[in-house]
Short mmCIF file of C-alpha atoms in Angstrom, two decimals:
data_model
loop_
_atom_site.label_atom_id
_atom_site.label_comp_id
_atom_site.label_asym_id
_atom_site.label_seq_id
_atom_site.Cartn_x
_atom_site.Cartn_y
_atom_site.Cartn_z
CA MET O 157 3.46 38.27 -2.04
CA SER O 158 5.60 35.91 -0.03
CA LYS O 159 7.76 32.94 -0.54
CA THR O 160 6.55 29.40 0.36
CA PRO O 161 9.16 26.77 1.04
CA ILE O 162 8.54 23.24 -0.31
CA VAL O 163 10.08 20.44 1.62
CA MET O 164 10.80 16.81 0.84
CA PRO O 165 7.71 15.11 2.45
CA GLN O 166 7.90 11.87 4.36
CA MET O 167 5.96 9.26 2.44
CA GLY O 168 5.99 6.47 5.03
CA GLU O 169 7.03 5.24 8.38
CA SER O 170 10.89 4.83 8.68
CA ILE O 171 11.33 6.62 5.32
CA THR O 172 14.02 9.25 5.73
CA THR O 173 14.79 10.24 2.08
CA GLY O 174 13.03 10.71 -1.13
CA THR O 175 14.46 10.92 -4.67
CA ILE O 176 13.41 13.50 -7.18
CA VAL O 177 12.37 11.61 -10.37
CA LYS O 178 11.29 14.55 -12.43
CA TRP O 179 10.50 18.30 -11.96
CA THR O 180 7.40 19.30 -14.01
CA LYS O 181 8.20 22.92 -13.67
CA LYS O 182 11.34 25.01 -13.96
CA ALA O 183 12.48 28.21 -12.17
CA GLY O 184 10.33 31.14 -13.43
CA ASP O 185 7.36 29.03 -14.45
CA MET O 186 3.82 29.84 -13.09
CA ILE O 187 2.11 27.12 -11.17
CA LYS O 188 -1.50 26.63 -10.03
CA LEU O 189 -2.78 25.42 -6.70
CA ASP O 190 -2.68 21.68 -6.75
CA GLU O 191 -0.76 21.39 -10.02
CA VAL O 192 1.92 18.85 -9.87
CA LEU O 193 5.35 20.35 -9.24
CA LEU O 194 7.49 17.30 -9.14
CA GLU O 195 7.56 13.32 -8.91
CA ILE O 196 9.36 11.65 -6.05
CA SER O 197 10.21 7.99 -5.39
CA THR O 198 10.67 6.14 -2.23
CA ASP O 199 10.67 2.45 -1.30
CA LYS O 200 6.95 2.76 -0.44
CA VAL O 201 5.45 4.82 -3.24
CA ASN O 202 6.06 6.80 -6.42
CA SER O 203 4.14 10.03 -6.01
CA GLU O 204 3.27 13.27 -7.85
CA ILE O 205 3.49 16.23 -5.34
CA PRO O 206 1.17 19.04 -6.01
CA SER O 207 1.84 22.73 -5.33
CA PRO O 208 0.25 23.96 -1.95
CA VAL O 209 0.06 27.39 -3.46
CA ALA O 210 -0.49 29.36 -6.68
CA GLY O 211 2.34 31.50 -7.95
CA ARG O 212 5.72 31.50 -9.61
CA VAL O 213 8.39 28.92 -9.03
CA GLU O 214 11.24 30.94 -7.61
CA LYS O 215 13.93 28.19 -6.97
CA LEU O 216 14.49 24.60 -7.55
CA LEU O 217 17.26 23.67 -5.06
CA TYR O 218 17.99 20.11 -6.27
CA LYS O 219 18.25 18.39 -9.61
CA GLU O 220 16.50 15.34 -10.90
CA GLY O 221 18.02 12.10 -9.51
CA ASP O 222 19.09 13.74 -6.29
CA THR O 223 18.07 11.83 -3.07
CA ILE O 224 17.18 14.34 -0.32
CA ASP O 225 16.51 13.94 3.51
CA VAL O 226 12.85 14.26 4.58
CA GLY O 227 12.13 17.83 5.73
CA LEU O 228 14.73 19.61 3.68
CA VAL O 229 13.57 22.52 1.57
CA ILE O 230 13.81 21.48 -2.10
CA ALA O 231 12.07 24.51 -3.79
CA GLU O 232 10.60 27.90 -3.22
CA ILE O 233 7.37 29.26 -4.74
CA GLU O 234 6.49 32.97 -4.67
CA ASP O 235 2.81 33.24 -3.81
CA ASP O 236 0.63 35.10 -6.18
CA MET O 237 -3.10 35.00 -5.14
CA SER O 238 -4.03 36.45 -8.46
CA VAL O 239 -2.98 33.30 -10.24
CA PRO O 240 -6.05 31.19 -11.16
CA PHE O 241 -5.81 27.70 -9.72
CA SER O 242 -7.65 24.37 -10.26
CA GLY O 243 -10.19 23.04 -7.71
CA SER O 244 -13.69 23.78 -6.47
CA GLY O 245 -13.44 27.50 -7.02
CA ASP O 246 -13.23 28.27 -3.39
CA SER O 247 -11.34 31.55 -3.09
CA ALA O 248 -9.89 31.00 0.32
CA PRO O 249 -6.09 31.39 0.25
CA ALA O 250 -4.01 28.22 0.45
CA ALA O 251 -2.05 27.34 3.60
CA LYS O 252 1.55 28.31 3.29
CA ALA O 253 3.19 25.02 3.88
CA SER O 254 4.40 22.12 1.83
CA VAL O 255 1.98 19.27 1.52
CA PRO O 256 2.00 15.68 0.53
CA PRO O 257 -0.13 14.22 -2.30
CA LYS O 258 -3.73 14.90 -1.66
CA LYS O 259 -5.52 12.47 0.66
CA GLU O 260 -8.18 10.76 -1.36
CA THR O 261 -11.21 8.78 0.03
CA VAL O 262 -11.80 5.53 -1.81
CA VAL O 263 -15.05 3.79 -1.10
CA ALA O 264 -15.84 0.23 -2.13
CA THR O 265 -18.81 0.44 -4.57
CA SER O 266 -21.06 -2.19 -6.15
CA GLN O 267 -21.43 -2.58 -9.79
CA ALA O 268 -24.74 -0.76 -9.51
CA SER O 269 -22.89 2.48 -8.93
CA ALA O 270 -20.90 2.25 -12.25
CA PRO O 271 -23.50 4.32 -14.39
CA VAL O 272 -23.00 7.14 -11.96
CA ALA O 273 -19.31 7.23 -12.45
CA ALA O 274 -19.73 6.97 -16.11
CA GLN O 275 -21.95 10.04 -16.15
CA ALA O 276 -19.27 12.00 -14.38
CA GLU O 277 -16.59 11.50 -17.11
CA GLU O 278 -15.32 14.74 -18.43
CA SER O 279 -14.55 15.41 -22.13
CA HIS O 280 -10.88 15.76 -23.07
CA GLU O 281 -11.28 19.51 -23.50
CA LYS O 282 -12.27 19.93 -19.73
CA ARG O 283 -9.89 17.28 -18.23
CA PHE O 284 -6.68 18.47 -16.70
CA TYR O 285 -3.40 16.64 -17.67
CA THR O 286 -0.16 17.21 -15.88
CA PRO O 287 2.92 18.27 -18.07
CA LEU O 288 4.40 14.92 -17.38
CA VAL O 289 1.45 12.99 -18.91
CA LYS O 290 1.34 15.32 -21.91
CA ALA O 291 4.99 14.85 -22.59
CA LEU O 292 4.63 11.08 -22.36
CA ALA O 293 1.53 11.23 -24.70
CA LYS O 294 3.44 13.36 -27.20
CA GLU O 295 6.35 10.90 -27.03
CA ALA O 296 4.19 7.96 -27.59
CA GLY O 297 2.18 9.68 -30.40
CA VAL O 298 -1.13 9.60 -28.52
CA PRO O 299 -3.36 12.54 -29.44
CA MET O 300 -5.43 14.42 -26.87
CA SER O 301 -8.60 12.80 -28.13
CA GLU O 302 -7.28 9.40 -27.48
CA LEU O 303 -5.73 10.42 -24.17
CA SER O 304 -9.33 11.25 -22.94
CA ARG O 305 -10.08 7.47 -23.08
CA VAL O 306 -7.44 6.74 -20.39
CA GLN O 307 -9.02 5.99 -16.99
CA GLY O 308 -7.27 8.07 -14.35
CA THR O 309 -6.79 6.90 -10.83
CA GLY O 310 -5.41 10.12 -9.42
CA ALA O 311 -7.17 12.94 -7.56
CA GLY O 312 -10.32 13.88 -9.39
CA ARG O 313 -9.75 10.91 -11.79
CA ARG O 314 -6.60 12.66 -12.90
CA VAL O 315 -4.33 10.55 -15.24
CA ASN O 316 -0.87 9.88 -13.80
CA ARG O 317 2.27 8.14 -15.24
CA GLU O 318 1.07 4.68 -14.15
CA ASP O 319 -2.35 5.09 -15.74
CA PHE O 320 -0.81 6.12 -18.91
CA GLU O 321 1.83 3.31 -19.04
CA THR O 322 -0.94 0.74 -18.26
CA TYR O 323 -3.02 2.17 -21.16
CA LEU O 324 -0.08 1.88 -23.58
CA LYS O 325 0.37 -1.84 -22.75
CA THR O 326 -3.21 -2.56 -23.67
CA ARG O 327 -3.44 -0.02 -26.57
CA GLY O 328 -4.87 -1.46 -29.58
CA SER O 329 -5.81 -4.73 -28.01
CA GLY O 330 -9.42 -3.75 -27.33
CA ALA O 331 -8.78 -4.25 -23.59
CA SER O 332 -9.92 -1.58 -21.12
CA SER O 333 -7.22 0.65 -19.61
CA LYS O 334 -8.40 -0.69 -16.24
CA SER O 335 -7.64 -4.34 -17.14
CA ALA O 336 -4.38 -5.54 -15.80
CA ALA O 337 -2.02 -6.54 -18.57
CA PRO O 338 -0.24 -9.79 -18.17
CA ALA O 339 3.29 -9.50 -16.90
CA PRO O 340 5.86 -9.66 -19.75
CA ALA O 341 8.44 -12.44 -19.70
CA GLN O 342 11.64 -11.17 -18.35
CA THR O 343 14.34 -10.96 -20.88
CA PHE O 344 18.00 -10.00 -20.43
CA ASN O 345 20.78 -8.84 -22.60
CA PHE O 346 23.71 -11.04 -21.52
CA GLY O 347 27.15 -9.81 -22.32
CA SER O 348 30.13 -11.74 -23.50
CA ASN O 349 30.85 -12.71 -19.91
CA GLY O 350 27.30 -14.22 -19.58
CA VAL O 351 25.98 -11.55 -17.21
CA GLU O 352 23.89 -8.34 -17.45
CA VAL O 353 24.29 -5.57 -14.82
CA ILE O 354 21.04 -3.84 -13.86
CA ALA O 355 21.05 -0.73 -11.78
CA MET O 356 18.53 -0.86 -8.90
CA ASP O 357 15.69 1.76 -9.01
CA ASN O 358 15.14 4.09 -6.10
CA MET O 359 12.48 2.00 -4.51
CA ARG O 360 14.47 -1.28 -4.58
CA LYS O 361 17.49 0.49 -3.10
CA ALA O 362 15.38 1.99 -0.34
CA ILE O 363 13.79 -1.47 0.31
CA ALA O 364 17.24 -3.12 0.51
CA LYS O 365 18.56 -0.46 2.93
CA ASN O 366 15.58 -0.76 5.26
CA MET O 367 15.71 -4.51 5.36
CA VAL O 368 19.36 -4.48 6.33
CA ILE O 369 18.62 -1.87 8.95
CA SER O 370 15.79 -4.06 10.43
CA LYS O 371 17.96 -7.12 10.59
CA GLN O 372 20.79 -5.10 12.34
CA THR O 373 18.27 -3.51 14.71
CA SER O 374 16.17 -6.55 15.76
CA PRO O 375 17.37 -10.08 16.68
CA HIS O 376 14.78 -12.03 14.58
CA VAL O 377 13.13 -15.18 16.15
CA ASN O 378 10.59 -17.32 14.25
CA SER O 379 7.99 -19.45 15.79
CA ILE O 380 5.98 -21.62 13.30
CA GLY O 381 2.75 -23.54 13.81
CA GLU O 382 -0.09 -24.90 11.73
CA VAL O 383 -3.82 -24.55 11.96
CA ASP O 384 -6.82 -26.43 10.51
CA MET O 385 -8.84 -24.00 8.34
CA ALA O 386 -11.61 -26.49 7.35
CA HIS O 387 -14.56 -24.65 8.83
CA LEU O 388 -13.47 -21.30 7.49
CA VAL O 389 -12.91 -22.81 4.06
CA LYS O 390 -16.35 -24.36 4.11
CA PHE O 391 -17.88 -21.16 5.31
CA ARG O 392 -16.15 -19.02 2.61
CA GLU O 393 -17.03 -21.36 -0.22
CA ALA O 394 -20.73 -21.20 0.72
CA PHE O 395 -20.66 -17.40 1.29
CA LYS O 396 -18.35 -15.86 -1.14
CA ASN O 397 -20.82 -15.24 -4.02
CA GLU O 398 -23.38 -13.64 -1.82
CA PHE O 399 -20.58 -11.50 -0.29
CA GLU O 400 -19.30 -10.34 -3.69
CA LYS O 401 -22.77 -9.51 -4.77
CA GLN O 402 -23.26 -7.39 -1.71
CA GLU O 403 -19.88 -5.76 -1.47
CA GLY O 404 -18.57 -5.65 -4.98
CA PHE O 405 -15.33 -7.44 -4.24
CA LYS O 406 -14.12 -10.99 -3.43
CA LEU O 407 -14.02 -12.42 0.00
CA THR O 408 -10.62 -13.72 0.89
CA TYR O 409 -9.24 -15.47 3.93
CA THR O 410 -7.08 -12.53 4.92
CA PRO O 411 -9.70 -10.70 6.94
CA PHE O 412 -10.33 -13.84 8.98
CA ILE O 413 -6.66 -13.96 9.76
CA LEU O 414 -6.59 -10.20 10.58
CA LYS O 415 -9.45 -10.77 13.03
CA ALA O 416 -7.52 -13.60 14.79
CA ILE O 417 -4.41 -11.38 14.99
CA VAL O 418 -6.32 -8.56 16.50
CA MET O 419 -7.91 -10.85 19.13
CA ALA O 420 -4.47 -12.15 19.89
CA LEU O 421 -3.00 -8.68 20.27
CA LYS O 422 -5.69 -7.81 22.82
CA GLU O 423 -4.78 -10.93 24.75
CA TYR O 424 -1.00 -10.11 24.49
CA PRO O 425 -0.66 -6.44 24.31
CA LEU O 426 3.13 -6.48 24.87
CA VAL O 427 3.41 -7.80 21.28
CA ASN O 428 1.60 -4.56 20.11
CA ALA O 429 4.63 -2.44 21.27
CA SER O 430 7.93 -0.88 20.16
CA ILE O 431 11.34 -0.18 21.68
CA ASP O 432 12.78 3.31 22.19
CA GLY O 433 16.24 3.10 23.58
CA ASP O 434 15.77 1.48 27.00
CA ASN O 435 11.95 2.13 27.08
CA ILE O 436 9.11 -0.10 26.05
CA ILE O 437 6.33 1.72 24.28
CA VAL O 438 3.06 -0.32 24.59
CA LYS O 439 0.40 0.92 22.07
CA LYS O 440 -3.33 1.12 22.98
CA ASP O 441 -4.44 1.41 19.30
CA ILE O 442 -4.18 -1.75 17.14
CA ASN O 443 -3.24 -0.65 13.67
CA ILE O 444 -2.50 -3.77 11.36
CA GLY O 445 -0.21 -3.30 8.53
CA CYS O 446 -1.00 -5.43 5.48
CA ALA O 447 1.88 -6.15 3.02
CA VAL O 448 0.73 -5.60 -0.57
CA ALA O 449 2.76 -6.59 -3.60
CA VAL O 450 2.90 -3.81 -6.23
CA PRO O 451 3.82 -5.42 -9.62
CA GLY O 452 7.20 -4.18 -10.62
CA ASN O 453 7.62 -1.90 -7.63
CA GLY O 454 8.37 -4.26 -4.67
CA LEU O 455 5.75 -4.01 -1.85
CA VAL O 456 4.14 -1.49 0.42
CA VAL O 457 2.61 -1.88 3.88
CA PRO O 458 -0.53 0.31 4.36
CA ASN O 459 -2.13 0.18 7.86
CA ILE O 460 -5.73 -0.50 8.89
CA LYS O 461 -6.07 2.08 11.73
CA GLY O 462 -8.26 0.96 14.78
CA ALA O 463 -8.56 -2.56 13.41
CA ASP O 464 -9.87 -3.73 16.81
CA SER O 465 -12.88 -1.33 16.51
CA LEU O 466 -13.94 -2.67 13.04
CA SER O 467 -16.62 -5.27 12.40
CA MET O 468 -15.67 -8.24 10.09
CA VAL O 469 -17.34 -6.37 7.09
CA GLY O 470 -15.43 -3.28 8.13
CA LEU O 471 -12.13 -5.16 8.01
CA CYS O 472 -12.94 -6.54 4.59
CA ARG O 473 -13.75 -3.14 3.26
CA ALA O 474 -10.71 -1.43 4.77
CA LEU O 475 -8.46 -4.18 3.37
CA ASN O 476 -10.00 -3.86 -0.04
CA THR O 477 -9.68 -0.07 -0.19
CA LEU O 478 -6.00 -0.14 0.95
CA ALA O 479 -5.01 -2.92 -1.43
CA ASN O 480 -6.60 -0.98 -4.38
CA LYS O 481 -4.97 2.29 -3.43
CA ALA O 482 -1.61 0.57 -2.98
CA ARG O 483 -1.71 -0.95 -6.45
CA ALA O 484 -2.71 2.36 -7.84
CA LYS O 485 0.07 4.10 -5.80
CA LYS O 486 -2.57 6.44 -4.21
CA LEU O 487 -1.81 5.73 -0.52
CA THR O 488 -1.50 8.67 1.81
CA MET O 489 1.12 9.25 4.37
CA ASP O 490 -1.41 8.65 7.15
CA GLU O 491 -2.15 5.17 5.70
CA LEU O 492 1.57 4.32 5.46
CA THR O 493 2.44 5.32 9.08
CA GLY O 494 1.48 4.33 12.58
CA GLY O 495 1.33 0.58 12.26
CA THR O 496 1.74 -1.49 15.34
CA PHE O 497 1.90 -5.14 13.93
CA THR O 498 2.16 -6.45 10.45
CA PHE O 499 0.51 -9.30 8.41
CA THR O 500 1.84 -10.72 5.15
CA ASN O 501 0.09 -13.37 3.16
CA VAL O 502 2.81 -15.34 1.45
CA GLY O 503 0.36 -18.03 0.61
CA SER O 504 -1.08 -15.86 -2.15
CA PHE O 505 1.96 -16.82 -4.16
CA GLY O 506 1.71 -20.53 -3.34
CA THR O 507 4.41 -20.31 -0.64
CA LEU O 508 4.16 -22.95 2.10
CA LEU O 509 5.67 -20.87 4.83
CA ALA O 510 8.10 -17.99 5.32
CA THR O 511 10.24 -16.13 7.80
CA PRO O 512 9.59 -12.44 7.13
CA ILE O 513 11.57 -9.43 8.18
CA ILE O 514 10.09 -7.14 10.89
CA LEU O 515 8.90 -3.61 9.78
CA GLN O 516 10.72 -1.13 12.15
CA PRO O 517 9.86 -0.01 14.77
CA GLN O 518 7.29 -2.75 15.29
CA LEU O 519 8.17 -5.87 17.26
CA GLY O 520 6.49 -8.53 15.11
CA ILE O 521 5.04 -9.80 11.85
CA TYR O 522 2.69 -12.73 11.10
CA ALA O 523 3.09 -14.73 7.80
CA ALA O 524 0.27 -16.92 6.49
CA GLY O 525 1.21 -19.74 4.04
CA VAL O 526 -0.85 -21.27 1.38
CA ILE O 527 -4.02 -23.33 2.53
CA GLN O 528 -3.19 -26.83 1.45
CA LYS O 529 -4.79 -30.12 1.81
CA ARG O 530 -2.81 -32.59 3.92
CA VAL O 531 -3.28 -35.85 5.61
CA VAL O 532 -3.36 -35.18 9.43
CA VAL O 533 -4.03 -37.05 12.55
CA LEU O 534 -7.05 -35.80 14.51
CA GLU O 535 -7.49 -35.74 18.28
CA ASP O 536 -9.32 -39.06 18.29
CA ASP O 537 -6.31 -40.54 16.28
CA ALA O 538 -8.49 -40.63 13.09
CA ILE O 539 -6.63 -39.96 9.90
CA ALA O 540 -8.23 -37.31 7.51
CA VAL O 541 -7.50 -34.99 4.75
CA ARG O 542 -7.80 -31.35 6.07
CA PRO O 543 -6.96 -27.91 4.58
CA MET O 544 -4.08 -26.77 6.66
CA MET O 545 -2.14 -23.57 6.87
CA TYR O 546 1.35 -22.91 8.39
CA GLY O 547 1.65 -19.61 10.10
CA THR O 548 4.95 -17.83 11.24
CA HIS O 549 5.23 -15.36 13.99
CA THR O 550 8.47 -13.40 13.57
CA TYR O 551 9.36 -11.28 16.59
CA ASP O 552 12.00 -8.96 18.01
CA HIS O 553 13.90 -11.11 20.79
CA ARG O 554 15.00 -7.91 22.54
CA LEU O 555 11.50 -7.83 24.12
CA VAL O 556 9.41 -10.76 22.95
CA ASP O 557 10.87 -14.05 24.31
CA GLY O 558 10.12 -17.46 22.91
CA GLU O 559 7.27 -18.08 25.56
CA LEU O 560 5.48 -14.88 24.61
CA GLY O 561 6.16 -15.33 20.94
CA GLY O 562 4.86 -18.89 21.03
CA LYS O 563 1.73 -18.07 23.09
CA PHE O 564 0.80 -15.28 20.68
CA LEU O 565 1.13 -17.58 17.79
CA GLU O 566 -0.92 -20.29 19.56
CA ALA O 567 -3.59 -17.56 20.24
CA VAL O 568 -3.79 -16.60 16.64
CA HIS O 569 -4.30 -20.20 15.57
CA ARG O 570 -6.81 -20.96 18.35
CA ASN O 571 -8.78 -17.88 17.33
CA LEU O 572 -8.94 -19.17 13.80
CA LYS O 573 -10.11 -22.64 14.81
CA THR O 574 -12.73 -21.39 17.25
CA MET O 575 -13.92 -18.51 15.15
CA ASP O 576 -17.70 -18.40 14.39
CA PRO O 577 -17.75 -16.70 10.88
CA LYS O 578 -21.55 -16.72 10.74
CA SER O 579 -21.80 -14.50 13.86
CA LEU O 580 -19.05 -12.25 12.49
CA PHE O 581 -21.17 -11.59 9.37
CA SER O 582 -24.33 -11.43 11.45
CA LEU O 583 -25.81 -14.29 9.38
#
């Protein structure tokens, strides 16, 4: 037997701390390999952390609610290879190191594959539930027979806190637990002075801290332009039904914009860089971060690694996979780190334009506004109604001057205007 230290994992780029939301074990308890040891919260994700070994929990060094620096030891487990563990049955010993939540592979599937997934559903007697989920079910009066109907999005279709809470919102309504419940109207309990004080949760506190740090680190400059999206709108309208039938998810304008950004970064590689002291670090790889709003939990920015090596369909699939994982809080550390430039689609909320904040240590972010029909003057002085989009390039003025920032923005919009979507989809 030996002792394995469990350290606070880093759940995303620029994340330096994590907050212990709940311990699912106490000192002296036995734990299986991959069984959840604790829940942690950061500004990027709320995650269940599995044990890297089977054994006995020797020490819990911090209490619930504590915020701990990444890399610090938070618990110790005494290995015991005789303890049975969950998994494939492989008897190879586990590596003695703290691990982040298990990386999961999410593949976009068509509706035709649904029966296969249905055949793989396990009965409630065989399914594994974490102590946290069992406690929540007991508190809510949900019996194990009913708990088996909750669709899990965790590893091996394991039910996590978010799955259970989503199920409770639709319980008794006849709606599937996978269906998104409408957001409840916000209500407040105002005191006699006409205000209510609400404590920030850990994710919101971390987001606020990182936004302030970014503003203090980078002198932000915004260049704003507009682009005629007529030919892309026309193509998408004609192709979207066929695309959804082929791929199983909707075709949005985001992949087109990502393609235009990738092309512009290859034309102006200095934008795809970072600053380390007095050194400029130019990145060969183009890893595009895509901001995804997570209802009730702020936003996260997973990265499409090697975006310049992907086809248009590949970009669509990668984007869909990351967006689904972000909303299910199943992103891995690899997907949350290593970004070189960020894209945010503020137009999805009906916003005309925005001036976003740079995600450190990157040097820039592009924001796309809503595509809106406007009266414009064409090159031949003709007046026409065209679907126009504002785009904002926000950049770090320590390195990216107005000339470079403006040229990059012009390149993105030029790429969108001259893009041949049919050839990109090999039609």
